[in-house]
Coordinates of C-alpha atoms in Angstrom, one line a residue:
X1 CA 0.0 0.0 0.0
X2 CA 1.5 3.3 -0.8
X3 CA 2.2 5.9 0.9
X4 CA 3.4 3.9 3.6
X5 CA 5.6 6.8 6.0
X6 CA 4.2 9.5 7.3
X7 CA 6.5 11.5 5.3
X8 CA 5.4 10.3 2.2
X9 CA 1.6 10.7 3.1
X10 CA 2.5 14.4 4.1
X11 CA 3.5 14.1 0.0
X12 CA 0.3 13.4 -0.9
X13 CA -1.9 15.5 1.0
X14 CA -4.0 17.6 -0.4
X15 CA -2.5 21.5 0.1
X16 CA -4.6 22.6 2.8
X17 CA -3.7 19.8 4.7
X18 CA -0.3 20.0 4.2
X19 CA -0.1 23.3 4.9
X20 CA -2.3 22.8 8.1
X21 CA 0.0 20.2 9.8
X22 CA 3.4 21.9 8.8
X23 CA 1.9 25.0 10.6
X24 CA 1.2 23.2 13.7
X25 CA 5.0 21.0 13.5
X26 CA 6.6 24.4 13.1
X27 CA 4.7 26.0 16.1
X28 CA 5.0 23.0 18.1
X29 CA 8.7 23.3 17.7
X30 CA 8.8 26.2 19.0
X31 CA 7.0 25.4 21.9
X32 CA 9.4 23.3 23.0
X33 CA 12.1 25.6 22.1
X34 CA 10.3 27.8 24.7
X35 CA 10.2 25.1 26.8
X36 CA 5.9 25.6 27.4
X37 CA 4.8 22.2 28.2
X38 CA 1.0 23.3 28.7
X39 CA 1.4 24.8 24.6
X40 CA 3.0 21.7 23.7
X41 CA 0.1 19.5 24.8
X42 CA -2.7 21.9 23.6
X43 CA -1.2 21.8 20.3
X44 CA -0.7 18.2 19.1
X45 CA -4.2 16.2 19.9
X46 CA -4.2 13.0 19.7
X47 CA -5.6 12.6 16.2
X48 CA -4.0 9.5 15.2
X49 CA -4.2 10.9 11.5
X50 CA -3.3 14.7 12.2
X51 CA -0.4 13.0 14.3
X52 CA 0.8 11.2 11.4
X53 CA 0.9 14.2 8.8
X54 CA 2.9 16.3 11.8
X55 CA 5.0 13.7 12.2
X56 CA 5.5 13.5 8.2
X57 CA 5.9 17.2 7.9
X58 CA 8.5 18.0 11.1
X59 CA 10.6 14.8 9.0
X60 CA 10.6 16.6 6.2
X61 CA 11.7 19.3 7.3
X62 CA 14.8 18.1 9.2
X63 CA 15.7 15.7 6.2
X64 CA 16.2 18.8 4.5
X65 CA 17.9 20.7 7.1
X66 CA 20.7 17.8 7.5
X67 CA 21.1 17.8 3.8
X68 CA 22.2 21.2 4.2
X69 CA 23.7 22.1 7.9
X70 CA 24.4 17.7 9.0
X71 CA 23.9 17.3 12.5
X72 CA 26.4 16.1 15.2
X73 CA 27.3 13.2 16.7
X74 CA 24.1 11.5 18.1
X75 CA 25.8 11.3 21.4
X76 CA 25.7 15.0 21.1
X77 CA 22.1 15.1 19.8
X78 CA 21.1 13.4 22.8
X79 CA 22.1 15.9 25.1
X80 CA 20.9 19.2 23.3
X81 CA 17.6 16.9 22.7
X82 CA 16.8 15.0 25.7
X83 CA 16.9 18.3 28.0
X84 CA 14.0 19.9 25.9
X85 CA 11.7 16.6 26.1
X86 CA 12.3 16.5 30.0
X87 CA 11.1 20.2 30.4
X88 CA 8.2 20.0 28.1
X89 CA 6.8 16.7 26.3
X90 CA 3.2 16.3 28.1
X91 CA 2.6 13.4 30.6
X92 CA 3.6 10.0 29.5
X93 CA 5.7 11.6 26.4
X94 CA 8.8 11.6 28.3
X95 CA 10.0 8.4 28.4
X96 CA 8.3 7.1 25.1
X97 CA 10.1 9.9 23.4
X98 CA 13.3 9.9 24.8
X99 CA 12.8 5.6 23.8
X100 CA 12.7 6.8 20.3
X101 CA 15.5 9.0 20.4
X102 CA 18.0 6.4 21.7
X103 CA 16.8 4.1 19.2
X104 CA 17.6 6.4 16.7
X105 CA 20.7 7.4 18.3
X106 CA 21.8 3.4 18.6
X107 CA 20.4 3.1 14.7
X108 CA 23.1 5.7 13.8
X109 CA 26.0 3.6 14.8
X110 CA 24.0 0.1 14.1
X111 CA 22.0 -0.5 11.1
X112 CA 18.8 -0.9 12.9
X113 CA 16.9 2.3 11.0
X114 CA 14.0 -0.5 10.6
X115 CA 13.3 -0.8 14.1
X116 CA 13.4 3.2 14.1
X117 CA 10.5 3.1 11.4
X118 CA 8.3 0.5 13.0
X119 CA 9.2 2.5 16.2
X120 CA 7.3 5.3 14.4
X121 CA 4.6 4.1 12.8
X122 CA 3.2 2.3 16.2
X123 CA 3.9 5.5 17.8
X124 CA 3.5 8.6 15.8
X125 CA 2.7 10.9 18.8
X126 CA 5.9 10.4 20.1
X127 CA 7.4 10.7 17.0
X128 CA 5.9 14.0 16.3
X129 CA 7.3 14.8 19.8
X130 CA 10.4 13.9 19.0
X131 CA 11.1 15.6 16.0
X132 CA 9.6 19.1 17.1
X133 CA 12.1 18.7 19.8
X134 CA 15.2 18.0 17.1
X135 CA 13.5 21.0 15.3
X136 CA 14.0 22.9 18.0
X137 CA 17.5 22.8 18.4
X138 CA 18.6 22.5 15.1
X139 CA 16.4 25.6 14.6
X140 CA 18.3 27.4 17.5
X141 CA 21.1 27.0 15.6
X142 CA 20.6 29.8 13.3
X143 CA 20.3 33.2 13.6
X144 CA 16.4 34.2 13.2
X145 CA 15.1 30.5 12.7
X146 CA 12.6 31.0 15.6
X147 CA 11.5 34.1 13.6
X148 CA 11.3 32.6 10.2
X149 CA 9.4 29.3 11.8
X150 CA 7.0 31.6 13.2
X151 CA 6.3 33.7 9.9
X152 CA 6.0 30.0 8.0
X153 CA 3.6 29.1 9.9
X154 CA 1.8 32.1 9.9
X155 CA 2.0 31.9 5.9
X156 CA 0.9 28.6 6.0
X157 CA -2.3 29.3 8.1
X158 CA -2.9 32.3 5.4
X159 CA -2.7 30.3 2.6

């Protein structure tokens, strides 16, 4: 059956969709960048599809990001990351999310990645969680990428 990742059924959603659940990645992001647990539950529900397409969209986003500014070491992903998800992933998130992390982390020095996607697909909430955490530090790595995440999303919800 195709599309099978969340990424690739972010692909395939119609525009206002897409648009809808890149917004609330972006601003979710930067709710944990802030470090405002209460924001960060309010803004993900637990829509299994909206989840999903969140989760899809937040992965696109930092595929493309890596392609042009590659992270660290996952060693050193793990401590810029984990701090964020222990001050602001909602009840229950924490430890699912820092889960997927180190299997992530572990995949990037094993070839495991396959656990990492079935990982993902049982639990997109966390996933989505995750990756708007990554967001948020790789996006506090630039000058002005709160700013410019905020505008996007504000686009986004315009268009």
């Amino acid at each position: 059956m195709f599309p099978r990742t969340a990424q690739q059924q972010w692909w395939f959603e119609e525009p206002a969709s897409k648009n809808r659940s890149q917004a609330t990645g972006l601003r979710l992001a930067i709710a944990y960048h802030e470090r405002d647990a209460e924001r960060v539950e309010r803004l993900l529900r637990q829509d299994r599809d909206e989840v999903w397409l969140v989760m899809g969209a937040l992965e696109n986003g930092l595929l493309a990001l890596n392609q042009l500014y590659p992270p660290g070491p996952p060693d050193e992903v793990w401590e810029r990351v984990t701090p964020i998800i222990d001050a602001a992933a909602p009840k229950g998130m924490v430890s699912r999310t820092r889960a997927m992390l180190a299997a992530m982390s572990h995949a990037m020095y094993n070839a495991t990645l396959g656990e990492v996607y079935e990982r993902k697909a049982e639990d997109p909430y966390a996933g989505a969680h995750l990756y708007a955490a990554i967001t948020a530090v790789r996006a506090a790595e630039r000058e002005g990428g709160f700013r410019r995440m905020q505008d996007k999303a504000d686009e986004l919800d315009r268009a």
